[in-house]
Amino acid sequence: MNDTPNWERQLVEKLAMAALVEQRRARRWKIFFRLVWLGIIGGLLATAFLRNEDKSAEALTGGGHTAVISLEGVIDSENNTAEKLSAALEDAYSDHGTRGIIIEANSPGGSPVLSGMAYDEIRRLKKQHPAIPVYVTVQEVCASGCYYIAAAADKIFVDKASIIGSIGVLSDGFGFTGLMDKLGVERRLKTAGENKAMGDPFSPTNPKQEAIRQQLLDDIHQQFIKAVKDGRGSRLKNDPQLFSGMVWIGEKGIPLGLADGLGSTRSVARDVIKAEKTVDYTQQDDLSSRVARKIGVEFAGGVRSLFNTRLF
């Protein structure tokens, strides 16, 4: 009986010691991870500092580089195209080592709104920095909304097989009224405003509303045409197919004034800008930004899908 208290005391001591060891282990891991994070942050800060030092040295010694910005994929809100392009241009222009800017284009087009915003931003920044030229080099394709943006550049360079042009606007969708009739499904839709359901795929087409939709497309098309004419000026040839939505390969687009010559990012940096060293200013999204924007795009997608207008 006298051994019982000792046994209990020993058990309590062992449990307390085990808890203490676990706390110490957890504390060591916490310190370890903090040191790792500090190391990562320190490395990033050091990289940024060294990059700024290199740029400052270039500015002082008269050296320089060509700023490269990628314009790739569909031009839409999910890709945040206009905002990222604008931010990249601001960074490139603010760098004293920048001798010229190349927008490396590889896009089939997309939103007319975002394309117009990017076009306007390029022209605005060009006026503020007239000594720094902006060129576009086309990789596989620069069509429709992408060409809308490219028209703001000082010059456009293509590969002989690149696809350019497609100066037009489209709106597409589907109609399910015939299928609904076959299935015996009745559409029950109430609206306040006679044109509120315009473009609804479950309702019959309305000639008046179709005329309104066509006028919207024509108005956007005229905005597109004006932007191209303002950007390209007298280089454009008087060809009836130029604004028809037609596309051309690069070597055929040059005589039409859609492009200025053959060239790649490397050759334009070396031979035109005379600054062979390139620095990539393309903006990259972090995970939180992509998730937040994805939620916003999906929230707006229901309304947008009823009248899906795009430049490709």
mmCIF file of C-alpha atoms in Angstrom:
data_model
loop_
_atom_site.group_PDB
_atom_site.id
_atom_site.type_symbol
_atom_site.label_atom_id
_atom_site.label_comp_id
_atom_site.label_asym_id
_atom_site.label_seq_id
_atom_site.Cartn_x
_atom_site.Cartn_y
_atom_site.Cartn_z
ATOM 1 C CA MET A 1 0.000 0.000 0.000
ATOM 2 C CA ASN A 2 2.877 2.340 0.766
ATOM 3 C CA ASP A 3 4.206 1.842 -2.795
ATOM 4 C CA THR A 4 1.037 3.200 -4.382
ATOM 5 C CA PRO A 5 1.776 6.910 -3.836
ATOM 6 C CA ASN A 6 5.304 6.425 -5.197
ATOM 7 C CA TRP A 7 3.938 4.699 -8.281
ATOM 8 C CA GLU A 8 1.458 7.493 -8.897
ATOM 9 C CA ARG A 9 4.116 10.116 -8.313
ATOM 10 C CA GLN A 10 6.454 8.437 -10.785
ATOM 11 C CA LEU A 11 3.680 8.240 -13.379
ATOM 12 C CA VAL A 12 2.868 11.924 -12.954
ATOM 13 C CA GLU A 13 6.554 12.799 -13.229
ATOM 14 C CA LYS A 14 6.897 10.751 -16.419
ATOM 15 C CA LEU A 15 3.831 12.375 -17.947
ATOM 16 C CA ALA A 16 5.066 15.827 -16.993
ATOM 17 C CA MET A 17 8.506 15.068 -18.423
ATOM 18 C CA ALA A 18 6.965 13.773 -21.662
ATOM 19 C CA ALA A 19 4.858 16.910 -21.968
ATOM 20 C CA LEU A 20 7.928 19.061 -21.340
ATOM 21 C CA VAL A 21 9.903 17.194 -24.007
ATOM 22 C CA GLU A 22 7.028 17.605 -26.470
ATOM 23 C CA GLN A 23 6.824 21.329 -25.746
ATOM 24 C CA ARG A 24 10.557 21.697 -26.299
ATOM 25 C CA ARG A 25 10.323 19.746 -29.557
ATOM 26 C CA ALA A 26 7.418 21.896 -30.758
ATOM 27 C CA ARG A 27 9.322 25.039 -29.792
ATOM 28 C CA ARG A 28 12.378 23.869 -31.733
ATOM 29 C CA TRP A 29 10.272 23.192 -34.840
ATOM 30 C CA LYS A 30 8.623 26.585 -34.505
ATOM 31 C CA ILE A 31 12.019 28.259 -34.302
ATOM 32 C CA PHE A 32 13.215 26.193 -37.263
ATOM 33 C CA PHE A 33 10.294 27.240 -39.473
ATOM 34 C CA ARG A 34 10.693 30.864 -38.450
ATOM 35 C CA LEU A 35 14.339 30.722 -39.463
ATOM 36 C CA VAL A 36 13.375 29.141 -42.782
ATOM 37 C CA TRP A 37 10.846 31.901 -43.480
ATOM 38 C CA LEU A 38 13.348 34.555 -42.469
ATOM 39 C CA GLY A 39 15.849 32.969 -44.829
ATOM 40 C CA ILE A 40 13.365 32.992 -47.707
ATOM 41 C CA ILE A 41 12.360 36.605 -47.063
ATOM 42 C CA GLY A 42 15.997 37.593 -46.722
ATOM 43 C CA GLY A 43 16.822 35.876 -49.994
ATOM 44 C CA LEU A 44 14.005 37.661 -51.808
ATOM 45 C CA LEU A 45 15.049 41.017 -50.387
ATOM 46 C CA ALA A 46 18.659 40.375 -51.331
ATOM 47 C CA THR A 47 17.633 39.418 -54.869
ATOM 48 C CA ALA A 48 15.546 42.578 -55.232
ATOM 49 C CA PHE A 49 18.384 44.681 -53.824
ATOM 50 C CA LEU A 50 20.956 43.169 -56.170
ATOM 51 C CA ARG A 51 18.626 43.641 -59.124
ATOM 52 C CA ASN A 52 18.179 47.313 -58.262
ATOM 53 C CA GLU A 53 21.933 47.652 -57.835
ATOM 54 C CA ASP A 54 22.488 46.147 -61.276
ATOM 55 C CA LYS A 55 19.958 48.522 -62.818
ATOM 56 C CA SER A 56 21.530 51.514 -61.072
ATOM 57 C CA ALA A 57 24.941 50.477 -62.334
ATOM 58 C CA GLU A 58 23.573 50.224 -65.870
ATOM 59 C CA ALA A 59 22.116 53.710 -65.642
ATOM 60 C CA LEU A 60 25.396 55.165 -64.340
ATOM 61 C CA THR A 61 27.615 53.439 -66.882
ATOM 62 C CA GLY A 62 25.387 54.169 -69.851
ATOM 63 C CA GLY A 63 24.376 50.525 -70.312
ATOM 64 C CA GLY A 64 20.820 49.421 -70.771
ATOM 65 C CA HIS A 65 18.454 46.634 -71.564
ATOM 66 C CA THR A 66 15.310 45.835 -73.489
ATOM 67 C CA ALA A 67 12.210 45.346 -71.354
ATOM 68 C CA VAL A 68 10.121 42.345 -72.405
ATOM 69 C CA ILE A 69 6.463 41.918 -71.446
ATOM 70 C CA SER A 70 4.496 38.811 -72.349
ATOM 71 C CA LEU A 71 0.947 39.141 -73.704
ATOM 72 C CA GLU A 72 -0.244 35.559 -73.866
ATOM 73 C CA GLY A 73 -3.531 33.691 -73.815
ATOM 74 C CA VAL A 74 -7.105 34.894 -73.912
ATOM 75 C CA ILE A 75 -7.584 38.556 -73.014
ATOM 76 C CA ASP A 76 -10.145 38.415 -70.222
ATOM 77 C CA SER A 77 -10.825 39.319 -66.603
ATOM 78 C CA GLU A 78 -9.711 35.941 -65.328
ATOM 79 C CA ASN A 79 -6.228 36.476 -66.761
ATOM 80 C CA ASN A 80 -6.280 40.102 -65.567
ATOM 81 C CA THR A 81 -4.709 41.035 -68.886
ATOM 82 C CA ALA A 82 -5.106 44.814 -68.965
ATOM 83 C CA GLU A 83 -4.069 45.425 -65.364
ATOM 84 C CA LYS A 84 -1.000 43.186 -65.556
ATOM 85 C CA LEU A 85 0.104 44.748 -68.838
ATOM 86 C CA SER A 86 -0.315 48.243 -67.408
ATOM 87 C CA ALA A 87 1.664 47.391 -64.259
ATOM 88 C CA ALA A 88 4.441 45.797 -66.308
ATOM 89 C CA LEU A 89 4.688 48.857 -68.552
ATOM 90 C CA GLU A 90 4.876 51.162 -65.531
ATOM 91 C CA ASP A 91 7.716 49.082 -64.076
ATOM 92 C CA ALA A 92 9.595 49.024 -67.368
ATOM 93 C CA TYR A 93 9.267 52.765 -67.928
ATOM 94 C CA SER A 94 10.338 53.557 -64.357
ATOM 95 C CA ASP A 95 13.588 51.626 -64.804
ATOM 96 C CA HIS A 96 16.368 53.984 -65.904
ATOM 97 C CA GLY A 97 18.082 51.119 -67.696
ATOM 98 C CA THR A 98 15.207 50.537 -70.131
ATOM 99 C CA ARG A 99 16.124 51.473 -73.705
ATOM 100 C CA GLY A 100 13.018 50.066 -75.342
ATOM 101 C CA ILE A 101 10.013 47.860 -74.617
ATOM 102 C CA ILE A 102 8.918 44.740 -76.471
ATOM 103 C CA ILE A 103 5.452 43.287 -75.948
ATOM 104 C CA GLU A 104 5.788 39.633 -76.890
ATOM 105 C CA ALA A 105 2.333 38.759 -78.238
ATOM 106 C CA ASN A 106 0.797 35.323 -78.554
ATOM 107 C CA SER A 107 -2.974 35.633 -78.155
ATOM 108 C CA PRO A 108 -6.125 34.936 -80.192
ATOM 109 C CA GLY A 109 -7.881 37.969 -78.677
ATOM 110 C CA GLY A 110 -10.671 38.302 -76.155
ATOM 111 C CA SER A 111 -12.593 41.066 -74.424
ATOM 112 C CA PRO A 112 -13.055 44.272 -76.456
ATOM 113 C CA VAL A 113 -13.223 46.260 -73.216
ATOM 114 C CA LEU A 114 -9.917 44.972 -71.842
ATOM 115 C CA SER A 115 -8.275 45.240 -75.260
ATOM 116 C CA GLY A 116 -9.359 48.868 -75.501
ATOM 117 C CA MET A 117 -8.129 49.595 -71.986
ATOM 118 C CA ALA A 118 -4.706 48.119 -72.757
ATOM 119 C CA TYR A 119 -4.536 50.036 -76.057
ATOM 120 C CA ASP A 120 -5.327 53.333 -74.321
ATOM 121 C CA GLU A 121 -2.788 52.663 -71.577
ATOM 122 C CA ILE A 122 0.022 51.994 -74.047
ATOM 123 C CA ARG A 123 -0.714 55.218 -75.907
ATOM 124 C CA ARG A 124 -0.922 57.198 -72.659
ATOM 125 C CA LEU A 125 2.438 55.926 -71.426
ATOM 126 C CA LYS A 126 4.056 56.466 -74.824
ATOM 127 C CA LYS A 127 3.141 60.150 -74.637
ATOM 128 C CA GLN A 128 4.726 60.385 -71.191
ATOM 129 C CA HIS A 129 7.916 58.607 -72.314
ATOM 130 C CA PRO A 130 8.473 59.516 -75.978
ATOM 131 C CA ALA A 131 12.165 58.548 -75.885
ATOM 132 C CA ILE A 132 11.422 54.886 -75.131
ATOM 133 C CA PRO A 133 9.916 53.014 -78.103
ATOM 134 C CA VAL A 134 7.329 50.263 -77.737
ATOM 135 C CA TYR A 135 7.380 47.384 -80.191
ATOM 136 C CA VAL A 136 5.295 44.235 -80.548
ATOM 137 C CA THR A 137 6.796 40.948 -81.673
ATOM 138 C CA VAL A 138 4.266 38.325 -82.718
ATOM 139 C CA GLN A 139 4.893 34.667 -82.031
ATOM 140 C CA GLU A 140 2.197 32.225 -83.182
ATOM 141 C CA VAL A 141 -0.792 34.543 -83.347
ATOM 142 C CA CYS A 142 -1.815 38.122 -82.634
ATOM 143 C CA ALA A 143 -5.404 38.346 -83.779
ATOM 144 C CA SER A 144 -8.502 40.357 -82.989
ATOM 145 C CA GLY A 145 -8.261 41.800 -79.453
ATOM 146 C CA CYS A 146 -4.536 41.104 -79.372
ATOM 147 C CA TYR A 147 -4.086 43.050 -82.602
ATOM 148 C CA TYR A 148 -6.239 45.825 -81.110
ATOM 149 C CA ILE A 149 -3.585 46.165 -78.384
ATOM 150 C CA ALA A 150 -0.661 45.749 -80.785
ATOM 151 C CA ALA A 151 -1.890 48.628 -82.947
ATOM 152 C CA ALA A 152 -0.895 51.020 -80.156
ATOM 153 C CA ALA A 153 2.790 50.106 -80.497
ATOM 154 C CA ASP A 154 5.319 52.061 -82.538
ATOM 155 C CA LYS A 155 6.015 49.044 -84.734
ATOM 156 C CA ILE A 156 4.827 45.452 -85.097
ATOM 157 C CA PHE A 157 7.224 42.666 -86.059
ATOM 158 C CA VAL A 158 6.074 39.211 -87.118
ATOM 159 C CA ASP A 159 7.370 35.849 -88.187
ATOM 160 C CA LYS A 160 6.583 35.036 -91.794
ATOM 161 C CA ALA A 161 4.118 32.368 -90.598
ATOM 162 C CA SER A 162 2.538 34.307 -87.704
ATOM 163 C CA ILE A 163 -1.231 34.853 -87.839
ATOM 164 C CA ILE A 164 -2.362 38.489 -87.589
ATOM 165 C CA GLY A 165 -5.478 40.534 -88.275
ATOM 166 C CA SER A 166 -9.047 39.407 -87.559
ATOM 167 C CA ILE A 167 -10.274 42.975 -87.126
ATOM 168 C CA GLY A 168 -13.866 42.135 -86.323
ATOM 169 C CA VAL A 169 -16.304 41.402 -83.502
ATOM 170 C CA LEU A 170 -18.497 38.400 -82.817
ATOM 171 C CA SER A 171 -21.233 37.366 -80.444
ATOM 172 C CA ASP A 172 -22.288 33.742 -80.297
ATOM 173 C CA GLY A 173 -24.650 31.504 -78.392
ATOM 174 C CA PHE A 174 -27.168 28.687 -78.742
ATOM 175 C CA GLY A 175 -30.932 28.433 -79.052
ATOM 176 C CA PHE A 176 -32.784 25.612 -77.309
ATOM 177 C CA THR A 177 -36.398 26.404 -78.179
ATOM 178 C CA GLY A 178 -36.730 23.533 -80.683
ATOM 179 C CA LEU A 179 -35.328 21.021 -78.220
ATOM 180 C CA MET A 180 -37.622 22.330 -75.488
ATOM 181 C CA ASP A 181 -40.649 21.836 -77.751
ATOM 182 C CA LYS A 182 -39.633 18.231 -78.419
ATOM 183 C CA LEU A 183 -39.160 17.549 -74.728
ATOM 184 C CA GLY A 184 -42.379 19.296 -73.760
ATOM 185 C CA VAL A 185 -40.576 21.875 -71.624
ATOM 186 C CA GLU A 186 -42.318 25.215 -71.148
ATOM 187 C CA ARG A 187 -40.274 28.374 -70.563
ATOM 188 C CA ARG A 188 -41.731 30.630 -67.842
ATOM 189 C CA LEU A 189 -39.900 33.933 -67.848
ATOM 190 C CA LYS A 190 -40.966 37.245 -66.345
ATOM 191 C CA THR A 191 -39.116 40.502 -66.958
ATOM 192 C CA ALA A 192 -39.503 44.176 -66.155
ATOM 193 C CA GLY A 193 -38.225 45.898 -69.275
ATOM 194 C CA GLU A 194 -38.973 44.587 -72.748
ATOM 195 C CA ASN A 195 -35.314 43.960 -73.623
ATOM 196 C CA LYS A 196 -34.149 42.581 -70.280
ATOM 197 C CA ALA A 197 -34.076 38.978 -71.556
ATOM 198 C CA MET A 198 -32.347 39.837 -74.826
ATOM 199 C CA GLY A 199 -30.120 36.940 -75.831
ATOM 200 C CA ASP A 200 -31.893 34.395 -73.627
ATOM 201 C CA PRO A 201 -31.164 31.002 -75.271
ATOM 202 C CA PHE A 202 -34.442 29.511 -74.010
ATOM 203 C CA SER A 203 -36.663 32.102 -75.710
ATOM 204 C CA PRO A 204 -37.419 32.538 -79.432
ATOM 205 C CA THR A 205 -35.381 35.149 -81.292
ATOM 206 C CA ASN A 206 -36.899 38.596 -81.502
ATOM 207 C CA PRO A 207 -36.148 40.580 -84.712
ATOM 208 C CA LYS A 208 -36.093 43.885 -82.867
ATOM 209 C CA GLN A 209 -33.685 42.583 -80.244
ATOM 210 C CA GLU A 210 -31.508 40.941 -82.878
ATOM 211 C CA ALA A 211 -31.210 44.336 -84.587
ATOM 212 C CA ILE A 212 -30.125 45.864 -81.273
ATOM 213 C CA ARG A 213 -27.498 43.154 -80.815
ATOM 214 C CA GLN A 214 -26.188 43.743 -84.326
ATOM 215 C CA GLN A 215 -25.943 47.483 -83.696
ATOM 216 C CA LEU A 216 -23.905 46.827 -80.558
ATOM 217 C CA LEU A 217 -21.501 44.672 -82.550
ATOM 218 C CA ASP A 218 -21.240 47.303 -85.291
ATOM 219 C CA ASP A 219 -20.488 50.041 -82.756
ATOM 220 C CA ILE A 220 -17.721 48.000 -81.120
ATOM 221 C CA HIS A 221 -16.351 47.133 -84.563
ATOM 222 C CA GLN A 222 -16.113 50.820 -85.457
ATOM 223 C CA GLN A 223 -14.226 51.485 -82.217
ATOM 224 C CA PHE A 224 -11.815 48.695 -83.156
ATOM 225 C CA ILE A 225 -11.341 50.065 -86.684
ATOM 226 C CA LYS A 226 -10.691 53.584 -85.393
ATOM 227 C CA ALA A 227 -8.089 52.314 -82.925
ATOM 228 C CA VAL A 228 -6.249 50.429 -85.675
ATOM 229 C CA LYS A 229 -6.351 53.423 -88.018
ATOM 230 C CA ASP A 230 -5.131 55.783 -85.293
ATOM 231 C CA GLY A 231 -2.328 53.418 -84.353
ATOM 232 C CA ARG A 232 -1.158 52.335 -87.793
ATOM 233 C CA GLY A 233 -1.944 55.528 -89.692
ATOM 234 C CA SER A 234 -0.820 55.806 -93.303
ATOM 235 C CA ARG A 235 0.915 52.424 -93.174
ATOM 236 C CA LEU A 236 -2.459 50.724 -93.711
ATOM 237 C CA LYS A 237 -3.296 49.933 -97.306
ATOM 238 C CA ASN A 238 -6.743 50.483 -98.786
ATOM 239 C CA ASP A 239 -7.873 46.869 -98.946
ATOM 240 C CA PRO A 240 -11.607 46.039 -98.673
ATOM 241 C CA GLN A 241 -10.819 42.904 -96.642
ATOM 242 C CA LEU A 242 -8.732 44.719 -94.041
ATOM 243 C CA PHE A 243 -11.569 45.238 -91.545
ATOM 244 C CA SER A 244 -13.668 42.222 -92.517
ATOM 245 C CA GLY A 245 -12.366 39.896 -89.802
ATOM 246 C CA MET A 246 -9.941 38.273 -92.256
ATOM 247 C CA VAL A 247 -6.599 36.926 -91.010
ATOM 248 C CA TRP A 248 -3.257 36.813 -92.805
ATOM 249 C CA ILE A 249 0.094 35.182 -92.276
ATOM 250 C CA GLY A 250 2.871 37.539 -91.263
ATOM 251 C CA GLU A 251 4.586 37.920 -94.622
ATOM 252 C CA LYS A 252 1.250 38.787 -96.284
ATOM 253 C CA GLY A 253 0.300 41.201 -93.504
ATOM 254 C CA ILE A 254 3.396 43.372 -93.987
ATOM 255 C CA PRO A 255 2.427 44.703 -97.460
ATOM 256 C CA LEU A 256 -1.060 45.480 -96.093
ATOM 257 C CA GLY A 257 0.435 47.646 -93.354
ATOM 258 C CA LEU A 258 -0.664 45.351 -90.532
ATOM 259 C CA ALA A 259 2.987 44.780 -89.598
ATOM 260 C CA ASP A 260 6.258 46.588 -90.215
ATOM 261 C CA GLY A 261 8.674 43.754 -90.842
ATOM 262 C CA LEU A 262 9.977 40.348 -89.911
ATOM 263 C CA GLY A 263 11.602 39.989 -86.531
ATOM 264 C CA SER A 264 11.726 38.156 -83.222
ATOM 265 C CA THR A 265 12.123 39.464 -79.692
ATOM 266 C CA ARG A 266 15.837 38.753 -79.783
ATOM 267 C CA SER A 267 16.445 40.319 -83.187
ATOM 268 C CA VAL A 268 14.418 43.449 -82.402
ATOM 269 C CA ALA A 269 16.253 43.921 -79.097
ATOM 270 C CA ARG A 270 19.602 43.477 -80.821
ATOM 271 C CA ASP A 271 19.107 45.213 -84.162
ATOM 272 C CA VAL A 272 16.349 47.789 -83.587
ATOM 273 C CA ILE A 273 16.576 48.840 -79.939
ATOM 274 C CA LYS A 274 20.341 48.173 -79.842
ATOM 275 C CA ALA A 275 20.121 46.681 -76.342
ATOM 276 C CA GLU A 276 20.586 42.939 -76.666
ATOM 277 C CA LYS A 277 20.222 42.231 -72.946
ATOM 278 C CA THR A 278 16.565 41.596 -72.068
ATOM 279 C CA VAL A 279 14.770 41.868 -68.733
ATOM 280 C CA ASP A 280 11.350 40.261 -68.256
ATOM 281 C CA TYR A 281 8.808 42.603 -66.618
ATOM 282 C CA THR A 282 5.789 40.330 -67.073
ATOM 283 C CA GLN A 283 3.555 40.460 -63.999
ATOM 284 C CA GLN A 284 2.860 37.157 -62.247
ATOM 285 C CA ASP A 285 -0.169 36.472 -60.061
ATOM 286 C CA ASP A 286 0.093 35.035 -56.579
ATOM 287 C CA LEU A 287 -2.341 32.290 -55.527
ATOM 288 C CA SER A 288 -4.625 34.543 -53.468
ATOM 289 C CA SER A 289 -5.064 36.985 -56.361
ATOM 290 C CA ARG A 290 -5.965 34.189 -58.764
ATOM 291 C CA VAL A 291 -8.531 32.709 -56.370
ATOM 292 C CA ALA A 292 -10.157 36.075 -55.618
ATOM 293 C CA ARG A 293 -10.378 36.994 -59.286
ATOM 294 C CA LYS A 294 -11.731 33.542 -60.183
ATOM 295 C CA ILE A 295 -14.585 34.017 -57.709
ATOM 296 C CA GLY A 296 -15.380 37.439 -59.149
ATOM 297 C CA VAL A 297 -15.304 36.201 -62.734
ATOM 298 C CA GLU A 298 -17.594 33.266 -61.982
ATOM 299 C CA PHE A 299 -20.017 35.565 -60.150
ATOM 300 C CA ALA A 300 -20.296 37.793 -63.216
ATOM 301 C CA GLY A 301 -20.254 34.938 -65.701
ATOM 302 C CA GLY A 302 -23.996 34.284 -65.621
ATOM 303 C CA VAL A 303 -24.851 37.743 -66.908
ATOM 304 C CA ARG A 304 -21.981 37.909 -69.378
ATOM 305 C CA SER A 305 -22.837 34.556 -70.961
ATOM 306 C CA LEU A 306 -26.177 35.911 -72.172
ATOM 307 C CA PHE A 307 -24.378 38.304 -74.482
ATOM 308 C CA ASN A 308 -20.921 36.900 -75.069
ATOM 309 C CA THR A 309 -19.137 39.544 -77.140
ATOM 310 C CA ARG A 310 -15.469 39.102 -77.889
ATOM 311 C CA LEU A 311 -12.762 39.927 -80.375
ATOM 312 C CA PHE A 312 -11.896 36.427 -81.585
#
